[in-house]
Each structure stands twice: as structure tokens, then as C-alpha cells.
Coordinates of C-alpha atoms in Angstrom, one line a residue:
Chain A
M86 CA -35.1 -1.6 5.5
I87 CA -32.9 -4.0 3.8
L88 CA -30.3 -3.9 6.6
S89 CA -31.2 -6.2 9.4
E90 CA -31.7 -5.0 13.0
K91 CA -28.5 -6.8 13.9
T92 CA -26.5 -5.0 11.2
V93 CA -27.9 -1.6 12.2
K94 CA -27.0 -2.3 15.8
K95 CA -23.5 -3.2 14.9
I96 CA -23.1 0.0 12.8
N97 CA -24.5 2.1 15.7
D98 CA -22.2 0.5 18.2
K99 CA -19.2 1.1 16.1
L100 CA -20.3 4.6 15.2
S101 CA -20.2 5.7 18.9
K102 CA -16.5 4.9 19.0
Y103 CA -15.5 7.0 15.9
P104 CA -14.5 10.6 16.4
K105 CA -16.0 11.5 13.0
A106 CA -19.0 9.8 11.4
K107 CA -17.5 9.7 8.0
G108 CA -14.9 7.3 9.3
M109 CA -17.8 4.8 9.6
I110 CA -18.3 4.6 5.8
L111 CA -16.0 1.6 5.3
P112 CA -17.0 -0.3 8.5
A113 CA -20.7 0.3 7.6
L114 CA -20.3 -0.9 4.0
T115 CA -18.3 -3.9 5.3
L116 CA -21.1 -4.8 7.8
A117 CA -23.7 -4.4 5.0
Y118 CA -21.7 -6.6 2.7
K119 CA -21.4 -9.2 5.3
Q120 CA -25.2 -9.4 5.7
L121 CA -26.1 -9.2 2.0
G122 CA -23.1 -10.1 -0.1
Y123 CA -23.4 -6.9 -2.1
V124 CA -24.0 -3.2 -1.7
D125 CA -26.0 -0.8 -3.9
N126 CA -27.7 2.6 -3.9
E127 CA -30.5 1.5 -1.6
I128 CA -27.9 0.4 0.9
Y129 CA -26.0 3.7 0.6
I130 CA -29.3 5.5 1.5
E131 CA -29.9 3.3 4.5
I132 CA -26.3 3.7 5.7
S133 CA -26.5 7.5 5.1
E134 CA -29.5 7.7 7.4
I135 CA -27.8 5.7 10.2
I136 CA -24.5 7.5 10.2
N137 CA -25.7 10.9 8.9
V138 CA -23.2 11.2 6.0
P139 CA -24.4 12.1 2.5
Q140 CA -25.3 9.1 0.3
L141 CA -23.0 10.4 -2.4
E142 CA -19.9 10.2 -0.2
I143 CA -20.7 6.6 0.7
A144 CA -21.2 5.7 -3.0
E145 CA -18.0 7.4 -3.9
A146 CA -16.0 5.4 -1.3
A147 CA -17.8 2.2 -2.3
S148 CA -16.7 2.7 -6.0
F149 CA -13.0 2.6 -5.1
Y150 CA -12.8 -0.7 -3.1
T151 CA -12.9 -4.1 -4.8
M152 CA -14.5 -5.8 -1.8
F153 CA -17.9 -4.1 -2.2
P154 CA -19.5 -5.8 -5.2
K155 CA -22.6 -4.1 -6.5
K156 CA -24.4 -7.4 -7.3
P157 CA -24.9 -10.6 -5.3
R158 CA -22.4 -13.4 -6.0
G159 CA -22.5 -17.2 -5.6
K160 CA -22.8 -18.9 -2.3
Y161 CA -19.1 -19.7 -2.5
L162 CA -16.8 -16.9 -3.7
L163 CA -13.7 -18.6 -5.1
Q164 CA -10.9 -16.1 -5.2
V165 CA -7.7 -17.4 -6.8
C166 CA -4.6 -15.4 -6.1
N167 CA -2.9 -14.9 -9.4
N168 CA 0.0 -12.7 -8.4
I169 CA 3.6 -13.7 -8.9
S170 CA 4.4 -16.1 -6.0
C171 CA 1.2 -18.1 -6.7
A172 CA 1.7 -17.9 -10.5
L173 CA 5.2 -19.3 -10.2
L174 CA 3.6 -22.4 -8.7
G175 CA 0.8 -22.9 -11.2
A176 CA -2.0 -20.4 -10.3
D177 CA -2.8 -19.8 -14.0
A178 CA -3.3 -23.6 -14.5
M179 CA -5.4 -23.7 -11.4
V180 CA -7.8 -21.0 -12.7
D181 CA -8.0 -22.9 -16.0
R182 CA -8.9 -26.1 -14.1
L183 CA -11.6 -24.3 -12.1
E184 CA -13.0 -22.8 -15.3
E185 CA -13.2 -26.3 -16.8
K186 CA -14.6 -28.0 -13.7
L187 CA -17.2 -25.3 -13.1
A188 CA -17.9 -24.6 -16.7
I189 CA -17.7 -20.9 -16.2
K190 CA -15.1 -18.2 -17.0
R191 CA -13.4 -16.1 -14.4
G192 CA -15.8 -13.4 -13.2
E193 CA -18.8 -15.6 -13.8
T194 CA -21.2 -17.4 -11.5
T195 CA -22.5 -21.0 -12.0
D196 CA -26.1 -21.3 -13.0
D197 CA -27.1 -23.0 -9.7
G198 CA -25.7 -19.9 -7.9
L199 CA -23.3 -22.0 -6.0
F200 CA -19.9 -20.7 -7.2
T201 CA -18.5 -17.4 -8.4
L202 CA -14.9 -17.6 -9.7
I203 CA -12.6 -14.6 -9.7
S204 CA -8.9 -14.2 -10.1
V205 CA -7.5 -11.6 -7.6
E206 CA -4.2 -9.9 -6.6
C207 CA -1.9 -11.1 -3.8
L208 CA -3.8 -12.3 -0.7
G209 CA -0.7 -12.6 1.5
S210 CA -0.3 -16.3 1.4
C211 CA 2.9 -16.3 -0.7
C212 CA 4.8 -19.0 1.3
T213 CA 1.9 -21.4 1.1
A214 CA 1.2 -20.9 -2.6
P215 CA -0.8 -21.7 -4.7
M216 CA -3.9 -20.8 -2.7
I217 CA -7.6 -20.0 -3.0
Q218 CA -9.8 -18.0 -0.7
I219 CA -13.3 -19.4 -0.3
N220 CA -15.5 -16.9 1.4
D221 CA -13.6 -16.2 4.7
D222 CA -11.2 -19.0 4.6
F223 CA -7.7 -19.5 3.0
H224 CA -7.0 -22.9 1.5
E225 CA -3.2 -23.1 1.0
N226 CA -0.5 -25.3 -0.5
L227 CA -3.0 -26.6 -3.0
T228 CA -2.5 -29.5 -5.3
R229 CA -4.8 -30.7 -8.1
Q230 CA -6.1 -33.4 -5.9
K231 CA -6.7 -31.1 -2.9
L232 CA -8.5 -28.6 -5.1
D233 CA -10.8 -31.3 -6.6
E234 CA -11.6 -32.7 -3.1
L235 CA -12.4 -29.2 -1.9
L236 CA -14.8 -28.5 -4.8
E237 CA -16.5 -31.9 -4.4
G238 CA -16.9 -31.2 -0.7
L239 CA -18.6 -27.8 -1.3
K240 CA -20.8 -29.3 -4.0
N241 CA -22.0 -31.9 -1.6
G242 CA -22.7 -29.2 1.0
K243 CA -19.8 -30.0 3.4
Chain B
M152 CA -14.3 -24.6 9.6
T153 CA -11.4 -22.3 10.5
F154 CA -8.1 -22.3 8.9
Y155 CA -5.2 -20.4 10.3
S156 CA -2.0 -19.8 8.5
P157 CA 0.2 -22.9 8.6
V158 CA 3.5 -21.8 10.0
V159 CA 6.6 -22.7 8.2
T160 CA 9.4 -21.2 10.3
N161 CA 12.8 -22.1 11.4
A162 CA 12.0 -21.2 15.0
K163 CA 13.4 -24.5 16.3
E164 CA 16.4 -24.8 14.1
I165 CA 17.7 -21.3 14.0
A166 CA 21.2 -20.7 15.0
G167 CA 21.4 -18.2 17.8
H168 CA 17.9 -19.2 19.1
E169 CA 18.2 -16.8 22.0
K170 CA 18.1 -13.9 19.6
L171 CA 14.7 -14.9 18.2
H172 CA 12.0 -12.8 19.7
L173 CA 9.3 -12.0 17.1
F174 CA 8.9 -15.7 16.4
E175 CA 9.9 -17.0 19.8
Y176 CA 6.4 -18.4 20.5
V177 CA 5.0 -18.4 17.0
E178 CA 4.6 -22.2 17.0
D179 CA 2.8 -22.2 20.3
E180 CA -0.9 -22.9 19.3
K181 CA -2.2 -21.0 22.3
Q182 CA 0.0 -17.9 22.2
Y183 CA -2.9 -16.0 20.8
Q184 CA -4.7 -16.3 24.1
L185 CA -4.1 -13.7 26.8
K186 CA -3.4 -16.3 29.4
R187 CA -0.6 -17.8 27.5
Y188 CA 0.7 -14.5 26.4
L189 CA 0.9 -13.4 30.0
E190 CA 2.7 -16.6 31.0
H191 CA 5.3 -15.7 28.4
G192 CA 5.9 -12.2 29.9
G193 CA 3.2 -10.4 27.9
Y194 CA 2.2 -6.8 28.8
A195 CA 5.3 -6.5 31.1
A196 CA 6.7 -3.9 28.8
W197 CA 3.4 -2.0 28.8
K198 CA 3.4 -2.0 32.6
T199 CA 7.0 -0.8 32.7
V200 CA 6.3 2.0 30.3
L201 CA 3.2 3.2 32.2
G202 CA 4.7 2.8 35.6
K203 CA 8.2 4.1 35.1
M204 CA 8.8 5.8 31.8
K205 CA 8.0 9.2 30.4
P206 CA 6.9 9.3 26.8
E207 CA 10.2 10.9 25.7
E208 CA 12.2 8.2 27.5
V209 CA 10.2 5.6 25.4
I210 CA 11.0 7.4 22.2
E211 CA 14.7 7.7 23.3
E212 CA 14.9 4.0 24.0
V213 CA 13.4 3.0 20.6
K214 CA 15.7 5.6 18.9
K215 CA 18.7 4.1 20.6
S216 CA 17.6 0.5 19.6
G217 CA 18.1 1.4 15.9
L218 CA 14.6 -0.1 15.0
R219 CA 13.6 0.9 11.5
G220 CA 10.2 0.6 9.8
R221 CA 9.6 -2.9 8.6
G222 CA 6.9 -2.0 6.1
G223 CA 9.3 -1.2 3.4
A224 CA 10.7 2.3 3.8
G225 CA 13.1 1.5 6.7
F226 CA 12.6 4.9 8.4
P227 CA 13.8 4.9 12.0
T228 CA 10.8 4.3 14.2
G229 CA 11.8 6.3 17.2
M230 CA 12.7 9.3 15.1
K231 CA 9.3 9.1 13.4
W232 CA 7.6 9.2 16.8
S233 CA 9.7 12.3 17.8
F234 CA 8.2 14.3 14.8
V235 CA 4.9 14.6 16.6
P236 CA 4.8 18.2 17.8
K237 CA 5.0 18.2 21.6
D238 CA 3.1 21.4 22.0
S239 CA 0.2 20.6 19.7
P240 CA -3.2 21.1 21.3
K241 CA -4.7 18.5 18.9
V242 CA -5.3 14.9 19.7
R243 CA -2.9 12.4 18.3
Y244 CA -3.4 9.1 16.5
L245 CA -1.4 6.0 16.2
L246 CA -2.3 3.7 13.3
C247 CA -1.0 0.2 12.9
N248 CA -0.5 -0.5 9.3
A249 CA -1.8 -4.1 9.0
D250 CA -2.8 -3.8 5.3
E251 CA -0.1 -6.3 4.3
S252 CA -0.5 -6.5 0.6
E253 CA 2.9 -6.2 -1.0
P254 CA 3.1 -9.3 -3.2
G255 CA 5.5 -11.8 -1.8
T256 CA 5.0 -10.7 1.8
C257 CA 3.0 -12.7 4.4
K258 CA 4.7 -12.1 7.7
D259 CA 2.4 -9.6 9.4
R260 CA -0.5 -12.0 9.0
V261 CA 1.5 -14.7 10.9
L262 CA 2.1 -12.2 13.8
M263 CA -1.6 -11.2 13.9
E264 CA -3.0 -14.7 13.8
R265 CA -0.5 -16.3 16.1
D266 CA 0.7 -13.5 18.5
P267 CA -1.9 -10.8 18.3
H268 CA -1.3 -9.4 21.8
V269 CA 2.3 -8.4 21.0
V270 CA 0.9 -6.3 18.2
I271 CA -1.6 -4.6 20.6
E272 CA 1.1 -4.1 23.2
G273 CA 3.5 -2.6 20.7
M274 CA 0.7 -0.3 19.5
A275 CA -0.1 0.8 23.1
I276 CA 3.5 1.6 23.8
G277 CA 3.8 3.6 20.6
A278 CA 0.5 5.4 21.4
Y279 CA 1.8 6.4 24.9
A280 CA 5.1 7.6 23.4
I281 CA 3.3 10.1 21.2
G282 CA 0.5 11.0 23.6
C283 CA -2.3 9.2 21.8
H284 CA -5.5 8.0 23.4
L285 CA -7.3 6.4 20.5
M286 CA -5.4 4.1 18.2
F287 CA -6.4 2.2 15.1
C288 CA -5.4 -1.1 13.7
Y289 CA -6.0 -1.0 9.9
I290 CA -6.2 -4.6 8.8
R291 CA -6.7 -5.6 5.2
G292 CA -10.3 -6.9 4.6
E293 CA -9.3 -10.2 3.2
F294 CA -7.5 -11.2 6.4
H295 CA -10.7 -12.5 8.2
H296 CA -8.7 -14.6 10.6
S297 CA -6.2 -11.8 11.5
I298 CA -9.2 -9.5 12.1
E299 CA -10.9 -12.1 14.3
R300 CA -7.8 -12.8 16.3
I301 CA -6.9 -9.1 16.8
E302 CA -10.5 -8.2 17.7
K303 CA -10.6 -11.1 20.2
A304 CA -7.3 -10.1 21.7
M305 CA -8.4 -6.5 22.0
E306 CA -11.6 -7.6 23.9
E307 CA -9.5 -9.7 26.2
A308 CA -7.0 -6.8 26.7
Y309 CA -9.9 -4.5 27.6
S310 CA -11.5 -7.0 29.9
K311 CA -8.3 -7.4 31.9
G312 CA -7.5 -3.7 32.1
H313 CA -4.6 -3.6 29.6
L314 CA -6.6 -1.2 27.5
G315 CA -9.4 1.3 28.5
K316 CA -9.6 3.9 31.2
N317 CA -6.9 4.5 33.8
I318 CA -4.8 1.5 32.7
Y319 CA -2.9 -0.2 35.7
G320 CA -4.0 2.8 37.8
S321 CA -1.6 5.1 35.9
G322 CA -4.3 7.6 34.9
Y323 CA -3.6 6.9 31.3
D324 CA -6.6 6.1 29.0
L325 CA -6.2 4.3 25.7
E326 CA -8.9 3.1 23.4
M327 CA -8.5 1.0 20.3
I328 CA -10.5 0.5 17.1
V329 CA -10.0 -2.3 14.5
H330 CA -10.7 -0.8 11.1
T331 CA -10.8 -3.1 8.2
G332 CA -9.8 -2.4 4.6
A333 CA -11.7 -3.4 1.5
G334 CA -9.2 -4.6 -1.1
A335 CA -6.9 -1.7 -2.1
Y336 CA -3.1 -2.0 -2.2
M337 CA -2.9 1.8 -2.0
C338 CA -4.2 1.7 1.6
G339 CA -0.9 0.2 2.6
E340 CA 0.7 3.6 1.7
E341 CA 0.3 5.7 4.9
T342 CA -1.6 8.6 3.4
G343 CA -3.9 6.2 1.5
L344 CA -4.5 4.4 4.8
I345 CA -5.4 7.7 6.5
N346 CA -7.8 8.6 3.7
S347 CA -9.4 5.2 4.0
I348 CA -10.1 5.5 7.7
E349 CA -11.6 8.9 7.0
G350 CA -14.1 7.2 4.6
E351 CA -12.4 8.5 1.4
K352 CA -11.1 6.7 -1.6
G353 CA -7.6 5.3 -0.6
M354 CA -5.7 7.8 -2.6
A355 CA -2.3 9.3 -1.7
R356 CA -2.0 12.7 -0.2
I357 CA 0.7 15.2 -1.1
R358 CA 3.4 15.8 1.5
P359 CA 4.0 18.2 3.3
P360 CA 2.2 18.3 5.6
F361 CA 3.6 15.0 6.8
P362 CA 1.1 12.8 8.8
A363 CA 3.2 13.4 12.0
I364 CA 2.1 17.1 11.8
E365 CA -1.2 16.7 10.0
G366 CA -2.6 13.3 9.4
L367 CA -5.9 11.6 10.4
W368 CA -8.6 14.3 10.7
E369 CA -5.9 16.9 10.4
C370 CA -4.3 15.7 13.7
P371 CA -0.7 14.5 14.3
T372 CA -0.6 10.9 13.2
I373 CA 1.9 8.1 13.2
V374 CA 1.6 5.1 11.0
N375 CA 3.8 2.0 11.9
N376 CA 3.9 -1.4 10.4
V377 CA 2.8 -4.5 12.4
E378 CA 6.3 -6.0 12.6
S379 CA 7.9 -2.7 13.7
L380 CA 5.4 -2.3 16.5
A381 CA 5.7 -6.0 17.5
A382 CA 9.4 -5.4 18.1
V383 CA 8.8 -2.6 20.6
P384 CA 7.7 -4.6 23.7
H385 CA 10.9 -6.7 23.3
I386 CA 13.0 -3.6 23.1
I387 CA 11.5 -2.2 26.3
N388 CA 11.8 -5.5 28.1
R389 CA 15.4 -6.3 27.1
G390 CA 16.8 -2.9 26.3
A391 CA 18.0 -0.9 23.3
D392 CA 21.5 -2.3 23.7
W393 CA 20.3 -5.9 23.4
Y394 CA 18.4 -5.0 20.2
R395 CA 21.4 -3.1 18.8
S396 CA 23.6 -6.1 19.5
M397 CA 21.8 -7.9 16.6
G398 CA 22.0 -7.0 13.0
T399 CA 24.5 -4.5 11.6
E400 CA 25.6 -1.1 12.5
K401 CA 22.9 0.7 10.6
S402 CA 20.4 -2.1 10.3
A403 CA 19.8 -3.3 13.9
G404 CA 17.7 -6.2 15.1
T405 CA 16.0 -9.0 13.4
K406 CA 13.7 -9.0 10.5
L407 CA 11.0 -11.4 9.2
F408 CA 11.6 -12.6 5.6
S409 CA 8.8 -14.3 3.6
L410 CA 10.5 -16.8 1.2
S411 CA 8.4 -17.8 -1.7
G412 CA 8.4 -19.0 -5.3
H413 CA 10.7 -21.7 -6.7
I414 CA 12.2 -22.7 -3.4
N415 CA 12.3 -26.1 -1.6
R416 CA 11.3 -24.8 1.8
P417 CA 9.2 -21.7 1.5
G418 CA 8.2 -20.0 4.7
N419 CA 8.6 -17.0 7.0
Y420 CA 11.9 -16.8 8.7
E421 CA 13.2 -14.5 11.4
V422 CA 16.9 -13.7 11.0
E423 CA 19.3 -11.0 12.1
L424 CA 19.6 -8.2 9.6
G425 CA 22.8 -8.7 7.6
F426 CA 22.0 -12.4 7.2
S427 CA 23.2 -13.8 3.9
L428 CA 20.6 -14.0 1.2
Q429 CA 22.6 -16.9 -0.3
K430 CA 22.2 -18.8 3.0
L431 CA 18.5 -17.9 3.3
I432 CA 18.0 -19.5 -0.2
Y433 CA 20.3 -22.5 0.0
D434 CA 20.9 -23.5 3.6
A435 CA 18.9 -26.6 4.6
N436 CA 17.5 -24.9 7.7
Y437 CA 16.1 -22.2 5.5
G438 CA 15.1 -22.3 1.8
N439 CA 17.0 -25.5 1.2
G440 CA 17.8 -24.6 -2.5
I441 CA 15.9 -24.1 -5.7
S442 CA 13.0 -26.4 -6.4
D443 CA 13.1 -29.3 -8.9
G444 CA 16.9 -29.1 -8.9
K445 CA 16.8 -26.1 -11.2
K446 CA 19.3 -23.2 -11.5
L447 CA 18.5 -19.8 -10.0
K448 CA 17.5 -17.1 -12.5
A449 CA 16.6 -14.1 -10.4
V450 CA 15.6 -13.0 -6.9
I451 CA 13.1 -10.3 -6.0
P452 CA 14.4 -9.5 -2.6
G453 CA 11.9 -7.2 -0.9
G454 CA 8.4 -7.6 -2.5
V455 CA 7.4 -6.9 -6.1
S456 CA 8.2 -3.2 -5.7
T457 CA 12.0 -3.9 -5.6
P458 CA 14.4 -4.4 -8.5
F459 CA 15.4 -7.9 -9.5
L460 CA 18.8 -9.3 -8.5
T461 CA 20.8 -11.5 -10.8
P462 CA 22.3 -14.7 -9.4
D463 CA 25.8 -13.2 -9.1
K464 CA 24.4 -10.6 -6.7
V465 CA 22.8 -13.2 -4.4
D466 CA 25.7 -13.3 -2.0
V467 CA 24.5 -10.2 -0.3
P468 CA 23.8 -9.4 3.3
L469 CA 20.1 -8.8 3.9
D470 CA 20.2 -5.3 5.4
Y471 CA 19.0 -1.9 4.2
E472 CA 22.4 -0.6 3.0
S473 CA 23.8 -3.8 1.4
L474 CA 20.7 -4.3 -0.8
T475 CA 20.7 -0.7 -1.9
E476 CA 24.4 -1.1 -2.8
A477 CA 23.5 -4.3 -4.8
G478 CA 21.0 -2.3 -6.8
S479 CA 17.8 -3.3 -5.1
M480 CA 16.0 -2.7 -1.8
L481 CA 15.2 -4.6 1.4
G482 CA 11.6 -3.5 1.1
S483 CA 9.1 -5.5 3.1
G484 CA 11.2 -8.7 3.2
G485 CA 9.2 -10.6 0.6
V486 CA 11.9 -12.7 -1.1
I487 CA 10.6 -14.3 -4.3
V488 CA 12.8 -16.8 -6.0
L489 CA 12.6 -17.5 -9.8
H490 CA 14.2 -20.5 -11.4
E491 CA 15.8 -20.8 -14.8
D492 CA 12.6 -21.8 -16.6
T493 CA 10.9 -18.5 -15.7
C494 CA 10.2 -16.1 -18.6
I495 CA 11.2 -12.5 -17.6
V496 CA 8.5 -10.9 -19.8
W497 CA 5.8 -13.1 -18.4
T498 CA 6.9 -12.2 -14.8
I499 CA 7.0 -8.5 -15.5
L500 CA 3.6 -8.7 -17.2
K501 CA 2.2 -10.2 -13.9
L502 CA 3.7 -7.3 -11.9
I503 CA 2.6 -4.5 -14.2
K504 CA -1.0 -5.8 -14.3
F505 CA -0.9 -5.6 -10.5
F506 CA 0.4 -2.1 -10.4
R507 CA -2.0 -0.9 -13.1
H508 CA -4.9 -2.4 -11.2
E509 CA -3.8 -0.9 -7.9
S510 CA -2.8 2.6 -9.1
C511 CA -5.2 4.9 -7.4
G512 CA -5.4 7.2 -10.4
K513 CA -4.4 10.4 -8.7
C514 CA -1.1 11.1 -10.5
T515 CA -1.2 11.1 -14.3
P516 CA 2.2 9.5 -14.9
C517 CA 1.2 6.5 -12.8
R518 CA -2.5 6.3 -13.8
E519 CA -1.7 6.5 -17.6
G520 CA 1.8 5.2 -17.6
T521 CA 1.1 1.8 -15.9
G522 CA -1.7 1.2 -18.5
W523 CA 0.7 2.0 -21.4
L524 CA 3.3 -0.2 -19.9
E525 CA 0.8 -3.1 -19.5
Q526 CA -0.3 -2.8 -23.1
I527 CA 3.2 -2.8 -24.5
I528 CA 4.3 -5.7 -22.3
Q529 CA 1.2 -7.7 -23.1
K530 CA 1.9 -7.2 -26.8
I531 CA 5.4 -8.5 -26.4
E532 CA 4.2 -11.4 -24.3
D533 CA 1.7 -12.3 -27.0
G534 CA 4.3 -12.3 -29.7
R535 CA 3.3 -9.0 -31.3
G536 CA 6.2 -6.9 -30.1
G537 CA 7.8 -4.2 -32.3
P538 CA 11.4 -3.2 -32.8
D539 CA 11.1 0.0 -30.8
D540 CA 9.1 -1.3 -27.9
L541 CA 12.0 -1.6 -25.5
E542 CA 12.9 2.1 -26.1
K543 CA 9.3 3.0 -25.5
L544 CA 9.3 1.0 -22.2
D545 CA 12.6 2.8 -21.2
S546 CA 11.0 6.1 -21.9
I547 CA 7.7 5.5 -20.1
C548 CA 9.5 4.1 -17.1
G549 CA 11.7 7.2 -17.0
N550 CA 8.7 9.5 -17.1
I551 CA 7.0 7.8 -14.2
L552 CA 10.0 7.5 -11.9
G553 CA 10.1 10.3 -9.4
R554 CA 7.1 12.0 -10.8
T555 CA 4.3 10.7 -8.5
I556 CA 3.4 11.8 -5.0
C557 CA 3.5 8.3 -3.5
P558 CA 6.0 5.5 -4.1
L559 CA 3.6 3.3 -6.2
G560 CA 4.8 4.9 -9.4
D561 CA 8.4 4.2 -8.6
A562 CA 7.5 0.7 -7.3
A563 CA 5.8 -0.1 -10.6
V564 CA 8.8 0.8 -12.8
M565 CA 11.9 -0.1 -10.8
P566 CA 11.5 -3.9 -11.3
I567 CA 10.8 -3.3 -15.0
Q568 CA 13.9 -1.2 -15.4
S569 CA 16.1 -3.7 -13.6
T570 CA 15.0 -6.5 -16.0
L571 CA 15.4 -4.2 -19.1
K572 CA 19.0 -3.7 -17.8
H573 CA 20.0 -7.2 -16.8
W574 CA 17.8 -9.3 -19.2
R575 CA 17.6 -7.1 -22.2
D576 CA 18.7 -9.9 -24.5
E577 CA 15.7 -12.0 -23.3
W578 CA 13.3 -9.1 -23.9
Q579 CA 14.8 -8.7 -27.4
Y580 CA 14.5 -12.4 -28.1
H581 CA 10.8 -12.4 -27.1
I582 CA 10.2 -9.6 -29.6
E583 CA 12.2 -11.1 -32.4
H584 CA 11.1 -14.7 -32.0
K585 CA 7.6 -14.0 -30.8
K586 CA 8.0 -16.5 -27.9
C587 CA 9.7 -17.1 -24.6
L588 CA 13.5 -17.7 -24.5
V589 CA 12.8 -20.4 -21.9
N590 CA 10.5 -23.4 -21.9
Q591 CA 8.1 -22.2 -19.1
N592 CA 5.5 -24.6 -17.8
F593 CA 4.2 -24.0 -14.3
G594 CA 1.7 -26.8 -14.2
F595 CA -0.7 -27.5 -11.4

């Protein structure tokens, strides 16, 4: 098993609340992603066995949603909102700066496996633009200085 | 490290403070806890409903209040509830649409993070009104802190008997599940949301049957926006007439507006419907004017799905009817302000990239059309536009509009059409001169 006992327990707990097992596809994928940082065929098989839904149906759903990457990403996932409210306040320039500082292009991961940089659609932080989501946290009202400090902090393991 | 949405509201300065209710306690750092929520009168409406009201009386009260859906469509909430067949032997579901993802809109997140119990209380009352015993809160997956706060509030509500079996000794049972999304704008559309809970791709369903008749797992289902549901406990506590006394004849109550873009004081503001857009943008207690002392170029009044307004149309009351009359829509209340140095072609390119990315692919006009639009607009933006490109854009837009089963197709083209109408010279300039008409530089 790739899924941990803890994850399997969480899936089973939630499964008991759902009127139909297929409804558990997204919650199970989400829990698997939280543990592993990716999902793939082996995971679909394991989930399929727990919730008793065909593997194909799980794979099909997983293919549609952007939050289920098929490969592991960096320790810190940097998601820069690049939709209009953030773009009006310099989000494009912010992505350029991140590309320069991390020496990667958007979509790529640094060699040390620390950072993955992606540009994403609206994250619902329009009044506090520009912003970046790092793993679970929103960092808002960013300036060049705040962004640089943030990156330095992460590099130094803060 | 935990970061919750910094609140930029006018809660303290607002004229007519007594009318504020959605944001009355939003600046209270402990409002998210059950204890504080109860001190502020929380769950009183839920008790009233279970103790003294029949489901049809709840529906009647909400109908009378004039509350309309705050997610974008503006459909009367009480009327929606009344569409659930009374004699259906099937179970019913109430789904709270917390998939807030209309660009320019960030109001539901504030409610969920700062006042999660009011969302749960509103859901519970809605559930009771339609005879539902299992309700879902569908929260977009990126909103980790909203999810955390709603889940925590739900646990607290269960532990103190506000949810669960035989609530307040009434004999009514109500369970709740928090279901999280995974990064798809389409799941904010009610049938996409239903498919997503069922474990399917978040694609739209053809209507009829409408969800109220046949929705989640083929059972009668009501989908309401966070803000709509959050208004319900206040309506029960203070009465439909109080709610009606705010706003306009047809657009009752207050509404949250997210003000973003080139504005001095961006933030979420609660105002009565019918409030002046001009005032929201320029008044010192609200937007306090355009940033960097620039002139206004355009306003997108209701999230990126709504047509752009030219500066001469900004003196418009923010209500459903007036904005339609002005050629746009109230939408979700995401007001995006663009100053004079913003290139219209660049702006539209951002929007069409978004819609092309989020199109679920079910309807051909939207799936193919948004891609064609993006290619042509990208070409114009890159200085490779041709003389007949604008006519092509007109034609493709016209062939998407009204030809898809969900509103995403219309949402993708209406903003484009509005700019092709009002800023056609600028589009033309971009094609002829292979560059922007304005000197745009959004540095960071």
C-alpha cells in the first residue's frame, strides 16, 4: 500500500457518511494528494479497493481537476494568481521575477526539489492583489520586497 | 504559520451602520468561534425555525424578504426553494455553493473564514425549508483556511447539538458534509457542482430536469450561494419587512461587493443594493478613487463574466435592474476597476485565456470557440492581427452566445462583445499599429 493507514482511515470515515460511494472519489483523491503530493494509477487502484468504485471512474475524474497532479512537485508549490485583478497590479512581472530568482520557467521545479512555480487562475484574493499561494497559505498584498523576503525565508527553512 | 484573509471593509465607517448585518461582526477576530457567535445571537434563528415555524412558513418569509441569489444569477431564493416537489418520496439535498471562483470576487471566503457559523446556520434553515436531512458545503479546494474554519465550526455545531439528531428536541435530524473541490471553475455552476459531488467530471448538465426536481443522485436538490444563505438567519431574526426596507423595490437587502484593480482602497464592502457605483469607487469611505491619480477607463461590475462599463455609465445604482439597463450585470459583485493605461486587448486576452482553460468541453461552441477566440486575440496582442480579425471575433462570439447549455459560453463572450462595441477603435489601432494604444506598464 502506498496510502498510509491514516489516509485509509480518513477515507473510510468519510465514506460512511456518503449516501453513494462514488461521491467519495474527489474526497479520496484529495486525501491521497494531501499525503503524497500527487496521484497516479497505483493510487486509483488503491482507492478503488477502499471505496469499491471502478478504477477507471476514479482516473476519469482525476483527469478533469487541476489539483490532482500526476507527478510529485517541489516541497513548496508556488502558485501565482495571474487573472485580471492580480495582473492589473503586476502579477506578470511577479512571475518574471520568480522565474529569474529561482532560475526556472513556470511549470518547472528547481533542481534541489524545493520550489515548483506555476501560474494559475483566480484564487479569490482579488482585493489583496497581487498574491501567491504557497502550499496551503495565501500571501497577499505582495510587494517586491515582501516576495523576496518570503523566498529567502523558505530557502532558509523558515 | 496560518494566514487568514486580511479584512478590508468599511464596517466601521459605513453610513447606516444599523443596516449592516453580513459584515456586522466581520472584524471581530473571535467571531469564528461558536462561543462568540452565540454571544452575538447566533443560532437563534435556527431555534426559532425548528421551534415555531413550518417549512412553508420559512419559504414564505424568505420569499417575502425579496432575497435573490448572490452567486450571480439573482434568482429569488425563496422561490427556488418552493420548486422542490412537496409530495416527492425522494430525499432532498441542500448544497451550499462555496466554490467562489469568479475572477474579481472574494467575498464568500471572508464570510467562511470570519463568520463560518452564520453560513452553517443559513444552510440549516434552508435545509429545513426544503425537507433536507443531509446537506453539503462545496468549498473550492484552494481555500484551505475556509475549509478548516467551516469544518471546525461544523464540529462545534455538532458537539453542542445545533446539528445532528433530534436538534433542540424538535425531532428534526440534520447531517452535514464538507465536500471540497479540486480546481475547476465549472463546479461553481450548479449542475457542474452536482456532478462533482457525484464523483464525475465537473461538466454542466442539460436542463430540464432542473436540480430542484432532479439534482444530486437524481433527488430534488437546491444549490445556494454562501452569501445568500448567510443572509437567511438575519431575515428570520429581524423579519422579511426589515430586509425589504433595504435596497430597492426589486433588489432588496444588502450585497457584498469586492472592489479590486486600480483602486486606492480595494476591499470587500457591504452596501444596500441600489448604492451608487460612482460612490463605491470614489468615496473616501469606500474605494477612494482611482490609483496613482489616473483617470478611469472601464469598470467590470460583476466579475469577469459581465460586460465592461464605460466611464460615462459609472453613475449607476448597484442593483440587478439598473446594471442590466446600463448594458451589464450585477453578477457576483466583483467590481474590477481599470485605469487609463490599461490596454483593452491585453485585458480581454487575460479573460479569454481563463474561459478557454475553464471550459468543460461539453458544448462544441464553447469548447472550440473559446480556443479560436484566444488564438485570434493572442495574435492581435502580439502585433500579428489581420484586417478581418474583428469581424471574425464578432462572428465567433455571436455563434457561442446562447448556444451552450450552461452560462459559461455567454460569460466568455459578453465581455468581449462589450469591448468590441465600446473600444473598437482601440482594437483597430492594435491591429494597424501592431502595439497597444496606451503605454501600459504594471510593474511589480
